[in-house]
Short mmCIF file of C-alpha atoms in Angstrom, two decimals:
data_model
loop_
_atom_site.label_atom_id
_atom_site.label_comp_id
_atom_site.label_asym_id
_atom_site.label_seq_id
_atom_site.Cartn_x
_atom_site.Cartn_y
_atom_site.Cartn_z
CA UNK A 140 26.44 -41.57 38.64
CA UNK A 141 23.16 -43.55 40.04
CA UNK A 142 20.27 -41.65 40.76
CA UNK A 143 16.83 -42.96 42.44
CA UNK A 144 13.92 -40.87 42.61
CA UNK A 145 11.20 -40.61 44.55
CA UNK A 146 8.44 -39.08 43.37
CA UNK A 147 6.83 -39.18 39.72
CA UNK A 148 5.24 -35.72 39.80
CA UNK A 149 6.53 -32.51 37.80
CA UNK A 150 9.83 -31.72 39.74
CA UNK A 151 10.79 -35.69 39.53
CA UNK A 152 9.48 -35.86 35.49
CA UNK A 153 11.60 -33.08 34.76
CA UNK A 154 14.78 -33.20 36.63
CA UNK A 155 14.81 -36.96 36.15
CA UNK A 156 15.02 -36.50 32.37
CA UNK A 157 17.13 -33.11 32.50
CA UNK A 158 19.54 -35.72 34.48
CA UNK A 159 19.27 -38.47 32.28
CA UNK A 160 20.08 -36.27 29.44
CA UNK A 161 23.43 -35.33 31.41
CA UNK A 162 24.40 -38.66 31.52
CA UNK A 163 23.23 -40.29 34.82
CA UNK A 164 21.50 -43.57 35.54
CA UNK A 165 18.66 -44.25 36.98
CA UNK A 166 18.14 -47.11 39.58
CA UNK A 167 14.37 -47.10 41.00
CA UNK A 168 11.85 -44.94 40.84
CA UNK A 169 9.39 -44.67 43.24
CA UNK A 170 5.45 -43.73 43.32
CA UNK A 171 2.91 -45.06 45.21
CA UNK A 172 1.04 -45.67 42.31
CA UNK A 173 3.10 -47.91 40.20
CA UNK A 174 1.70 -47.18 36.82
CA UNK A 175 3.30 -43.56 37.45
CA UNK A 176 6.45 -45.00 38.66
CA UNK A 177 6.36 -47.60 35.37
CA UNK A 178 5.52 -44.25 32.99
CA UNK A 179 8.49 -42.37 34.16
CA UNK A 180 11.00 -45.60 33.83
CA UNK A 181 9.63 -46.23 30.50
CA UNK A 182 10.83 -42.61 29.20
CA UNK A 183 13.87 -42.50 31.58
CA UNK A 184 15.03 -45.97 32.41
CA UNK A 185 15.12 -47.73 36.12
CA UNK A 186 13.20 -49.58 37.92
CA UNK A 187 9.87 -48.73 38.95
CA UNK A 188 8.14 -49.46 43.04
CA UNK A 189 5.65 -48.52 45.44
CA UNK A 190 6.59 -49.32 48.43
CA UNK A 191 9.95 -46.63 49.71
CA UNK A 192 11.66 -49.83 51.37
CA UNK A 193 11.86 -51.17 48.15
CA UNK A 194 14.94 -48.69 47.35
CA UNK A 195 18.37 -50.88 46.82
CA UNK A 196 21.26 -48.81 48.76
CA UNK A 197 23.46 -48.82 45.94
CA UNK A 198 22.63 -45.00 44.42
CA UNK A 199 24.87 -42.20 44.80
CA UNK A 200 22.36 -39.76 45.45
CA UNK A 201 18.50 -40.21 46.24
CA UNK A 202 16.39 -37.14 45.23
CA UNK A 203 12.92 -37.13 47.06
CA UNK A 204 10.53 -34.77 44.35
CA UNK A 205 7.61 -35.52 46.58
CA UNK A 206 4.86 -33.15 48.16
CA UNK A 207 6.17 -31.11 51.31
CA UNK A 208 3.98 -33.24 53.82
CA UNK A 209 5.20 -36.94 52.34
CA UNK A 210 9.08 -35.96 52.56
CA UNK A 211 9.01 -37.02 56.50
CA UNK A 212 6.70 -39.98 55.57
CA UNK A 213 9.74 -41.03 53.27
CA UNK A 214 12.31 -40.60 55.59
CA UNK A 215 10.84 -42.98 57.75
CA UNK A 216 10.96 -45.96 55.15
CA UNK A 217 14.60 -45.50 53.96
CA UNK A 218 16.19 -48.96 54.88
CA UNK A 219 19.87 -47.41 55.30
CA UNK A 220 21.71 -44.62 56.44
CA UNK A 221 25.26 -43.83 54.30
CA UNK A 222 23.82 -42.66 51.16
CA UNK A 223 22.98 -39.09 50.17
CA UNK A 224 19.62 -37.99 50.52
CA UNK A 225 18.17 -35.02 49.13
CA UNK A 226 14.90 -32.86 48.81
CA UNK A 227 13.56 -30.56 46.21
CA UNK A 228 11.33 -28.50 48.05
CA UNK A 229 11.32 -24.16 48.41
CA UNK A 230 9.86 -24.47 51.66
CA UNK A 231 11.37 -27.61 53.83
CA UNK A 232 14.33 -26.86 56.06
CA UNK A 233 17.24 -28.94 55.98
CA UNK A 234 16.47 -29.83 59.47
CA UNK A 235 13.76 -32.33 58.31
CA UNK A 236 16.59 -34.86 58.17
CA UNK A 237 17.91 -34.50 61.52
CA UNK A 238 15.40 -36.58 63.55
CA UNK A 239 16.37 -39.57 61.81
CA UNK A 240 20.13 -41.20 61.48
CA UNK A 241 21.24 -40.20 57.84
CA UNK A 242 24.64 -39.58 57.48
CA UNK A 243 24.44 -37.46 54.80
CA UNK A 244 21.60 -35.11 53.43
CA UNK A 245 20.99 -31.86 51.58
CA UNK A 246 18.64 -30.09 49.47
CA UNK A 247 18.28 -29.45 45.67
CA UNK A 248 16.34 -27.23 44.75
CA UNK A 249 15.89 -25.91 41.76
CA UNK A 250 14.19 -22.67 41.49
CA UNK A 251 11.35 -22.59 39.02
CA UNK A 252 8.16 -23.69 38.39
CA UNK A 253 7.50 -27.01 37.45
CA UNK A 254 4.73 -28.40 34.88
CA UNK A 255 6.20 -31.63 32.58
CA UNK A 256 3.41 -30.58 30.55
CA UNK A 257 5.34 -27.47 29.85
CA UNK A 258 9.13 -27.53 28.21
CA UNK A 259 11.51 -25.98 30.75
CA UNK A 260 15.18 -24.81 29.95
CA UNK A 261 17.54 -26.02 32.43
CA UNK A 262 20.41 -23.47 31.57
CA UNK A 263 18.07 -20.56 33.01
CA UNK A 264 17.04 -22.57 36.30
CA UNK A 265 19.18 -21.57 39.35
CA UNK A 266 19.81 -24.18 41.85
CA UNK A 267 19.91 -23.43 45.09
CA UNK A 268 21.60 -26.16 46.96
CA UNK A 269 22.53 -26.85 50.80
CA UNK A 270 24.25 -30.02 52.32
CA UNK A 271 25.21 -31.01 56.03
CA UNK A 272 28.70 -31.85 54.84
CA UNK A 273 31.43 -29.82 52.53
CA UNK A 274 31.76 -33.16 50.45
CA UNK A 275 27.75 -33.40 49.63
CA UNK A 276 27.46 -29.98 49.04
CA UNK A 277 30.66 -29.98 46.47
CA UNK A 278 28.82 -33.23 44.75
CA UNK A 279 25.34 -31.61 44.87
CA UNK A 280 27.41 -28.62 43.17
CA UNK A 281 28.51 -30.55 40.20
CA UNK A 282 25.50 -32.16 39.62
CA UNK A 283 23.96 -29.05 39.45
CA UNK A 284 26.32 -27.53 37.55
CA UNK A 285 25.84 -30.25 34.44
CA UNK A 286 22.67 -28.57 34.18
CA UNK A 287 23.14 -24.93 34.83
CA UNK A 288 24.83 -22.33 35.59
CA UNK A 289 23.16 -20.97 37.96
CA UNK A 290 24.03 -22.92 41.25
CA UNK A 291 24.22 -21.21 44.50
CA UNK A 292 24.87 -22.23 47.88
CA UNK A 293 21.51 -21.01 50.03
CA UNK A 294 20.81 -21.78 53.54
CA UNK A 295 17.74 -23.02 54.85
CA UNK A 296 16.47 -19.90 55.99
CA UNK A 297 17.65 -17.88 52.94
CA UNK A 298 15.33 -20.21 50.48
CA UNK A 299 12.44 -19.12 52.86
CA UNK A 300 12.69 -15.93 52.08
CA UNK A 301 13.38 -16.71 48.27
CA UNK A 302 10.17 -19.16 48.33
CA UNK A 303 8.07 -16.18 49.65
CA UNK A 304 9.45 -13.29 47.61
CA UNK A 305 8.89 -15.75 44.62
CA UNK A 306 4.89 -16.55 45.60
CA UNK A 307 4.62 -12.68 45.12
CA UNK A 308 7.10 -12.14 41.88
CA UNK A 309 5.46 -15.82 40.56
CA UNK A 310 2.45 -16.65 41.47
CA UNK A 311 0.77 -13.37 42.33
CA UNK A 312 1.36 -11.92 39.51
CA UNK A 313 0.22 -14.73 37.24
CA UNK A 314 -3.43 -14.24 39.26
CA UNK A 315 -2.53 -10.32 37.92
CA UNK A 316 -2.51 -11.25 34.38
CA UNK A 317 -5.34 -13.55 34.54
CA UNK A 318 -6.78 -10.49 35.88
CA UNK A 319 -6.36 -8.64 32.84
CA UNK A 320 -6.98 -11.86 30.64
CA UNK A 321 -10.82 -11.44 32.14
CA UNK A 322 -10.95 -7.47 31.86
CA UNK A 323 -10.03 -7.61 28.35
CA UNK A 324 -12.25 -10.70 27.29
CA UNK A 325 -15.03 -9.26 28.46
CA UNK A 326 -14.87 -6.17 26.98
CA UNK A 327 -14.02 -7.76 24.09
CA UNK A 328 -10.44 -6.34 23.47
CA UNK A 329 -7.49 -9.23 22.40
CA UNK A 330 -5.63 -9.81 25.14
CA UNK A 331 -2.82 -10.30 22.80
CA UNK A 332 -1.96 -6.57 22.86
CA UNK A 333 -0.83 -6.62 26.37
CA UNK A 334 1.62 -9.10 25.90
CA UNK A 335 4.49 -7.18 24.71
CA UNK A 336 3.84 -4.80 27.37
CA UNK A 337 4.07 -7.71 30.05
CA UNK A 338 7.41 -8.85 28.50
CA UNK A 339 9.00 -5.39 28.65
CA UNK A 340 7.93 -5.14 32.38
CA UNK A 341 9.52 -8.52 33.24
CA UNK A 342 12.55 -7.50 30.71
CA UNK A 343 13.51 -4.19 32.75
CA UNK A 344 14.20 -5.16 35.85
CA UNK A 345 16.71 -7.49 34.43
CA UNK A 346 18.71 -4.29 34.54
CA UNK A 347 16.42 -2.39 36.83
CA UNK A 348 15.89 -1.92 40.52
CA UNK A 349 11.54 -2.46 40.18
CA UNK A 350 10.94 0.87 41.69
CA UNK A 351 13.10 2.80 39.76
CA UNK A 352 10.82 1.92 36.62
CA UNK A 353 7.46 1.57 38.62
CA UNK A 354 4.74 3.40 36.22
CA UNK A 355 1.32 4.23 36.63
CA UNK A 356 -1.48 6.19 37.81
CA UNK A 357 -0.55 5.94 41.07
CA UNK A 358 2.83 6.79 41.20
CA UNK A 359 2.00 9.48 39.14
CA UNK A 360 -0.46 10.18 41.77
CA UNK A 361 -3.01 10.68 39.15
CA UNK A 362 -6.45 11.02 41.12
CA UNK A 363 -8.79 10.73 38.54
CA UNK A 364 -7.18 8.06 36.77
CA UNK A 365 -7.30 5.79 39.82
CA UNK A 366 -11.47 7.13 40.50
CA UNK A 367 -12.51 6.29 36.95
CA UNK A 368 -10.79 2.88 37.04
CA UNK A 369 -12.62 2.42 40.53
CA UNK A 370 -15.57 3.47 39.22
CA UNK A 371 -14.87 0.51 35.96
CA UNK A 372 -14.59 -1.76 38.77
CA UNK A 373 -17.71 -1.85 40.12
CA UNK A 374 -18.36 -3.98 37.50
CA UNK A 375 -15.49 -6.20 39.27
CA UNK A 376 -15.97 -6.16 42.80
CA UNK A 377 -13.83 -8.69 43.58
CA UNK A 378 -10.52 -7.29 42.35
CA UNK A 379 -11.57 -3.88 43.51
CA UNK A 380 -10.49 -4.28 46.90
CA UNK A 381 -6.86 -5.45 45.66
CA UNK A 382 -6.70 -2.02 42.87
CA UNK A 383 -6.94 -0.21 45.85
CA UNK A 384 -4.07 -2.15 48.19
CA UNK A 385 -2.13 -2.15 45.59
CA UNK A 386 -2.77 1.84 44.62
CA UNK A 387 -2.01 2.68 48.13
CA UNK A 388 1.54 0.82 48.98
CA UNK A 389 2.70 2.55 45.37
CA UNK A 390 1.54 5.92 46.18
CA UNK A 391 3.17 5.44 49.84
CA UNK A 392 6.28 4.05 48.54
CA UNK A 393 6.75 7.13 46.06
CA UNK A 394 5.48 10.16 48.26
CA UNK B 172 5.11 13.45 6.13
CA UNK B 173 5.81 16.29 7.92
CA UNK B 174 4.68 16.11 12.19
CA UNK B 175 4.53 18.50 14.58
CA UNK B 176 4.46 17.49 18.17
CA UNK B 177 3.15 19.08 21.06
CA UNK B 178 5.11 17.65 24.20
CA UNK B 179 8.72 16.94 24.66
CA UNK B 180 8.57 14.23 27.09
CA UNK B 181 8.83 10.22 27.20
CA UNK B 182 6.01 9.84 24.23
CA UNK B 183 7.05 12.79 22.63
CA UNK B 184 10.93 11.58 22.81
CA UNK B 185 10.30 8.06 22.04
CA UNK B 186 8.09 8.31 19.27
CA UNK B 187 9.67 11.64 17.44
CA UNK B 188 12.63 9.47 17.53
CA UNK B 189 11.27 6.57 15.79
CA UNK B 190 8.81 8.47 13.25
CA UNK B 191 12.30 10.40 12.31
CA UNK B 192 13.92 7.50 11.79
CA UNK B 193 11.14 5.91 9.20
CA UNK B 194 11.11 9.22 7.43
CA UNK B 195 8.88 11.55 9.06
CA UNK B 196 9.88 15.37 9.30
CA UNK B 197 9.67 17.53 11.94
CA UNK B 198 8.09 21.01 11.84
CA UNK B 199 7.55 22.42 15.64
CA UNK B 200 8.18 20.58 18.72
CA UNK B 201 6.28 22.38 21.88
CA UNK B 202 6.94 22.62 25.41
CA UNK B 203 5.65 24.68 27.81
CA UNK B 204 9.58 24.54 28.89
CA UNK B 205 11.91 26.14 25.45
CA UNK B 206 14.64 24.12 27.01
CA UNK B 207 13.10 20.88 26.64
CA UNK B 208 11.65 21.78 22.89
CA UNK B 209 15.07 23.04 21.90
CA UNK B 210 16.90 19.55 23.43
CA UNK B 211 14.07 17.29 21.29
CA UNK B 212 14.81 19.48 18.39
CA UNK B 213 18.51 19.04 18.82
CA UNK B 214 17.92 15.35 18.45
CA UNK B 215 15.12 14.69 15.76
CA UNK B 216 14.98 18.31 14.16
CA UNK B 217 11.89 21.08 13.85
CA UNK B 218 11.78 24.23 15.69
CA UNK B 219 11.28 24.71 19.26
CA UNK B 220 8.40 26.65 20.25
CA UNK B 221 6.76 27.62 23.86
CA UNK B 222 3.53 28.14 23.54
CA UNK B 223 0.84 26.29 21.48
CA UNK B 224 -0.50 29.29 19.29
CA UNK B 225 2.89 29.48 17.62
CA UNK B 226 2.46 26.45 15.79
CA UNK B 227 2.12 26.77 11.88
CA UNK B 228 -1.13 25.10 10.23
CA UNK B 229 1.56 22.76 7.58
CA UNK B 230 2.17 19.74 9.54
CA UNK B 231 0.42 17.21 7.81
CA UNK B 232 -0.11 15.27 11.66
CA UNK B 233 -0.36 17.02 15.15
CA UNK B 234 0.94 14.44 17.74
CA UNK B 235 -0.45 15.66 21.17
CA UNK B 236 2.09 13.97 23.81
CA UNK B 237 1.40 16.03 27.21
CA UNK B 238 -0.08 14.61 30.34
CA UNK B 239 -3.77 13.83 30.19
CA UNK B 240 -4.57 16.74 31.78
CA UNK B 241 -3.16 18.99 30.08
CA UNK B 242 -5.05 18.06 26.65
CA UNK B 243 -8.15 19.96 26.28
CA UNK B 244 -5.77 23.28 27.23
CA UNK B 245 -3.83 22.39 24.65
CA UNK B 246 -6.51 21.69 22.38
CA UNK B 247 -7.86 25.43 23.46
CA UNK B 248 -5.23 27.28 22.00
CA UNK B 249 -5.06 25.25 18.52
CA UNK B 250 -5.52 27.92 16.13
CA UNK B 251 -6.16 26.13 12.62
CA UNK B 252 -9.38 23.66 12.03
CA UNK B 253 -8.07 21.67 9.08
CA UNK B 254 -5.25 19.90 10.25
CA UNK B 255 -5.35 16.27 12.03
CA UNK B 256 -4.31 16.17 15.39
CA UNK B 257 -4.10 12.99 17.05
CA UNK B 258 -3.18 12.55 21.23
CA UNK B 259 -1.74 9.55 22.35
CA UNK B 260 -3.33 8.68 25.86
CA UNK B 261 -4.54 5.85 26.84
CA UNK B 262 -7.02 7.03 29.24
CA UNK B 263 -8.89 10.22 27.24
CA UNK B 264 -11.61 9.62 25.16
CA UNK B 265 -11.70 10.37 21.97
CA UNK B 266 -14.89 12.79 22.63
CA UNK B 267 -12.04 15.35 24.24
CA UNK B 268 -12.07 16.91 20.57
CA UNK B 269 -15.68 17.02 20.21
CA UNK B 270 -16.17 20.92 22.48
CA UNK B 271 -13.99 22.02 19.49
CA UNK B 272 -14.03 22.83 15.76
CA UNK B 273 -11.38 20.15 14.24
CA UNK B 274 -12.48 18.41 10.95
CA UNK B 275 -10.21 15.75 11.80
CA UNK B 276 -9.23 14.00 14.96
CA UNK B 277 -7.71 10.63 16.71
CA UNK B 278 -5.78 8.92 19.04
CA UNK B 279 -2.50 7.63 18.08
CA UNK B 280 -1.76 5.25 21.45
CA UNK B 281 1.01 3.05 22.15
CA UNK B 282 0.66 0.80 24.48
CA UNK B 283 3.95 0.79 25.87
CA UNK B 284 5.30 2.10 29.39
CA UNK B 285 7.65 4.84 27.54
CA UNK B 286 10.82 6.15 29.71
CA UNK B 287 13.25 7.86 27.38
CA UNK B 288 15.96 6.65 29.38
CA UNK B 289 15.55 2.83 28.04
CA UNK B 290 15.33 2.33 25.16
CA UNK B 291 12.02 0.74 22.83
CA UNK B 292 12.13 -1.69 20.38
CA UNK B 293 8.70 -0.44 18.92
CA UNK B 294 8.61 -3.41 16.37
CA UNK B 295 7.09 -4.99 19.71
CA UNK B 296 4.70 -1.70 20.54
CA UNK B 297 0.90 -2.54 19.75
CA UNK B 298 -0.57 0.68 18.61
CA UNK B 299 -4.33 1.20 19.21
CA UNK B 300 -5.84 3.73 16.83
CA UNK B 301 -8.98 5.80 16.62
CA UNK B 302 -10.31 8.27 14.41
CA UNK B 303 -13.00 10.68 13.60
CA UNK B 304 -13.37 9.26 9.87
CA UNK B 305 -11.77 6.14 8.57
CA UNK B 306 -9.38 8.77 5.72
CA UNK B 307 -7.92 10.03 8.57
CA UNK B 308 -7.65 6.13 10.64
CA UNK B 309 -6.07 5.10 7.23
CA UNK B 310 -3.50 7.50 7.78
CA UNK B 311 -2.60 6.53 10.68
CA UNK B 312 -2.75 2.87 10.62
CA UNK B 313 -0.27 3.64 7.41
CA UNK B 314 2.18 5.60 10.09
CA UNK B 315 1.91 3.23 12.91
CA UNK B 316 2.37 0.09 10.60
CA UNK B 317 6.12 2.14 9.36
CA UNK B 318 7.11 1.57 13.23
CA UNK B 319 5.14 -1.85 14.07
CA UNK B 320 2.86 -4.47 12.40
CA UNK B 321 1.19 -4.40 15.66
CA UNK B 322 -1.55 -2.18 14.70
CA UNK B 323 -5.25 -2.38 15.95
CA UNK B 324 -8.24 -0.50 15.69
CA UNK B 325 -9.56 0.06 19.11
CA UNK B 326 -12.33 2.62 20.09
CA UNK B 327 -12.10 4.70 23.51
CA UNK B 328 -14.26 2.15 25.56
CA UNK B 329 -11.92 -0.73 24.80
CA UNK B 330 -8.92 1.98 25.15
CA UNK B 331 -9.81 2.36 28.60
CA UNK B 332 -11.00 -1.24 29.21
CA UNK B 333 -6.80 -2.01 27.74
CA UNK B 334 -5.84 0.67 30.09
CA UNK B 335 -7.44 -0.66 33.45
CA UNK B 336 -6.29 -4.46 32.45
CA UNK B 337 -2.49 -2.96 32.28
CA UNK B 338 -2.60 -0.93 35.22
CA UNK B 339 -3.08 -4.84 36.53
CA UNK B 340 -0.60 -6.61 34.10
CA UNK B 341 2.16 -3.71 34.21
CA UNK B 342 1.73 -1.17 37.10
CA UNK B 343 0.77 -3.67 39.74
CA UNK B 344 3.14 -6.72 38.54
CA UNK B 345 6.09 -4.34 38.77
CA UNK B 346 5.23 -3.47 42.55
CA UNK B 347 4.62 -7.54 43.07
CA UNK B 348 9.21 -7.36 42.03
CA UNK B 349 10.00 -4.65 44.33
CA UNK B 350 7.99 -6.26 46.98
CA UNK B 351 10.55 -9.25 46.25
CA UNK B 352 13.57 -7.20 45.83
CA UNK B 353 13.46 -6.14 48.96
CA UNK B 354 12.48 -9.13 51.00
CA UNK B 355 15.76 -10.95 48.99
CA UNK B 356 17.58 -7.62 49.70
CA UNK B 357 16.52 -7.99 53.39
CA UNK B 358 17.79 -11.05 54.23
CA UNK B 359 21.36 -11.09 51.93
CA UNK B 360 19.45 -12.88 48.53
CA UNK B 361 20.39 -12.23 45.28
CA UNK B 362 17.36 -11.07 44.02
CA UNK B 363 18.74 -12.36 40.31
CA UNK B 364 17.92 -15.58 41.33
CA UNK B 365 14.66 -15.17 40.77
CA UNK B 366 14.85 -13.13 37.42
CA UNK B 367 14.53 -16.13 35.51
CA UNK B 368 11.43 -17.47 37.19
CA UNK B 369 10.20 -14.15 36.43
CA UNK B 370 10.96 -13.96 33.10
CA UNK B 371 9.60 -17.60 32.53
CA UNK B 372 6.38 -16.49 34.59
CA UNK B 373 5.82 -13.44 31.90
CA UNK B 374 6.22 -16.11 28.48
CA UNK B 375 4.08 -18.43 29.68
CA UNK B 376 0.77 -16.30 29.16
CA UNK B 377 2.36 -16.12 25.59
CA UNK B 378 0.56 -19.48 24.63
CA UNK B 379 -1.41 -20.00 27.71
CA UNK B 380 -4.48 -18.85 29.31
CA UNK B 381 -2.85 -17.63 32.87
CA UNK B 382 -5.47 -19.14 35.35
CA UNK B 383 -4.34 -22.51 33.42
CA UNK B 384 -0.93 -22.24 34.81
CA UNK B 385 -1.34 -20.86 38.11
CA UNK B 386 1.09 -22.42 40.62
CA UNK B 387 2.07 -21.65 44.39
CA UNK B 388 0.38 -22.71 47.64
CA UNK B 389 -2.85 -20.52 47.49
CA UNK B 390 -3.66 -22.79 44.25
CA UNK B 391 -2.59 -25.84 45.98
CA UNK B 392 -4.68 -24.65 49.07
CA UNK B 393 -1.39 -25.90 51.04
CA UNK B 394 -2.12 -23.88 54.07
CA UNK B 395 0.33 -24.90 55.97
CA UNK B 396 3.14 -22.83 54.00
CA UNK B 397 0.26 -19.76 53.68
CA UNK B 398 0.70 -19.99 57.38
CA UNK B 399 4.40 -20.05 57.70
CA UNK B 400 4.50 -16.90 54.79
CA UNK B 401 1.90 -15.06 57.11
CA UNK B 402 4.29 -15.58 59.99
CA UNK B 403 7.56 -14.13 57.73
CA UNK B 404 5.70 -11.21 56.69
CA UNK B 405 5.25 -10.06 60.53
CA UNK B 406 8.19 -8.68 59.46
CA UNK B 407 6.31 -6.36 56.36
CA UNK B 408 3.13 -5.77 57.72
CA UNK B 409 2.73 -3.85 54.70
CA UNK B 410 2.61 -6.23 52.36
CA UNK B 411 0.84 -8.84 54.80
CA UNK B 412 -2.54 -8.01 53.43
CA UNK B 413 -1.68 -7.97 50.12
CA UNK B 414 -0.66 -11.30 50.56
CA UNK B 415 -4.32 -12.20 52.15
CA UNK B 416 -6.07 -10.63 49.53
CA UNK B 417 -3.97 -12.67 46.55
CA UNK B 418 -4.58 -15.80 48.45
CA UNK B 419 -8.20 -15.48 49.26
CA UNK B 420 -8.93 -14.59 45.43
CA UNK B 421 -6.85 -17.04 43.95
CA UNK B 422 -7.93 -20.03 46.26
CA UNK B 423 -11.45 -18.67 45.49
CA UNK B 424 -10.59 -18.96 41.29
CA UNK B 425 -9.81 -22.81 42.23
CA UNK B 426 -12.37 -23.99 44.26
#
């Protein structure tokens, strides 16, 4: 199997090699700046450009890894139309193909988050993977598959939702342990001692529905709990405001 | 080492269970219910008792596990001076002992969420201890380090300081998966998909600072998907403000 990528960012660095690894080829890669391009052929093999019309039309499968906004952009430069295209993104519908006269396009997208500075284990990604055509999607599948597991079929409008539910389950609450990463530093306390308790939170719900093991003051409706840490948090203004959100959809949710 | 414990729920269960099992013996288990002392005692041994003043002054440790509230009463009816009793809260000072006449005093707090339905691997528990004189913190670092070499000596302002930063880490980051669960559950997701984005989100912080591996548009300041989330969570107008706040703080952290 030939694979050209473009893109030489984290989702391109990472897959690309994850793929290699598996046992594909590369043909180019493509960045706009062609010392990135170069890098990533040097650890990966292929050819390295800069300019998307550079791409030969002999790969099986294209992967665009590039920022939400430049996947149009790089539609527009593709040279021919039989080959399969694909993007990586969580947020791009598979209707950003459509305008233009591909034959056959889908989306890979694997669902974590991406940082080649970081090792990632591919067994524990999930894939979530759409195609306009049964054949794609079956290829797309088995690709997938020589890296995971975890490969499921997900429409358009299902990886939304999955995109959004995973800013909040993701992203949010990495801002929620930096949160604690400051509280603790400052009052000189190692943060070290709350990281067992952050595994076991992320642990449980493995076999959990979250609000069957939500703890806390305020599900526990525990009044002067929640007014003494307010009254701690004056010293924090700007996180006060989200303690009490949060305070008031748990005590809600439980009443 | 004989313990007597004055509670009979989650603490109470979970650590009886494991002091038992690295030795300890019980001598009365108290709850204001004789049905719940009797079930503990039916587990880990002692005798069940139902009211505090019952409780005979040769337990070599006193572990007070009732809700926060409820300390000082039981403190109140304590009938012996000599003895140490410890409570294991991680919100009360240890200045609740001070109105009364013990010689010697503590706090004996794992920072754990406890349910006694799942089970603890305390090995992983961090216990923060505190006591009146450093015979009787000696003591207890000795019991605490038979369950876990997690062991730190932590007065009640950094107690509560640990306290607020969980209630952030813990509490709030468990509320951040239910929100998820149910927009996957919503709109036919497997919510597993994202367990191991979650998991991977949690081991990061393990060996980095969080706000060093911060992802998701707010960091990005890619507005354009902020916008198209705001426009989903029409649909949870609940949780649309949360959103807002997280975004505004964390594209505030990254200016």
């Amino acid at each position: 199997m030939k694979l050209s990528i473009i893109g030489a960012g984290n989702v391109a660095t990472l897959l690309g090699q994850a793929l290699v690894q598996s046992g594909v080829v590369i043909g180019e890669i493509f960045s706009r700046s062609l010392v990135n391009a170069t890098a990533l052929c040097s650890s990966i093999g292929g050819s390295p450009i800069d300019s998307v019309n550079k791409l030969n039309p002999n790969s099986d499968l294209y992967l665009i890894a590039v920022s939400d906004d430049a996947i149009v952009d790089v539609l527009g430069q593709v040279k021919f139309f039989d080959r399969l295209l694909v993007h990586t993104s969580g947020t791009v519908g598979i209707d950003v193909f459509e305008p233009f006269s591909f034959e056959k396009y889908g989306v890979f997208y694997p669902l974590q988050s991406m940082n080649k500075q970081l090792k990632i284990d591919f067994t524990e990604v999930p894939f979530c993977l759409e195609a306009n055509n049964d054949k794609s999607l079956l290829f797309l599948h088995d690709i997938a598959r020589s890296l995971s597991p975890k490969v499921y079929h997900i429409s358009s409008a299902q990886r939304e939702t999955l995109h959004l539910a995973a800013v909040f389950a993701n992203n949010f609450t990495n801002y929620l342990y930096q949160i604690a990463f400051e509280i603790t530093k400052d009052n000189d306390v190692p943060f070290e001692i709350l990281l067992p308790l952050i595994q076991a939170t992320a642990e449980k719900i493995n076999n959990n529905v979250p609000a069957d093991v939500q703890t806390g003051p305020a599900v526990r409706h525990d009044v002067k709990t929640i007014n003494e840490h307010l009254i701690k948090l004056e010293n924090y203004p700007q996180w006060k405001e989200l303690y009490q959100v949060f305070t008031n959809l748990i005590e809600k949710s439980t009443k």
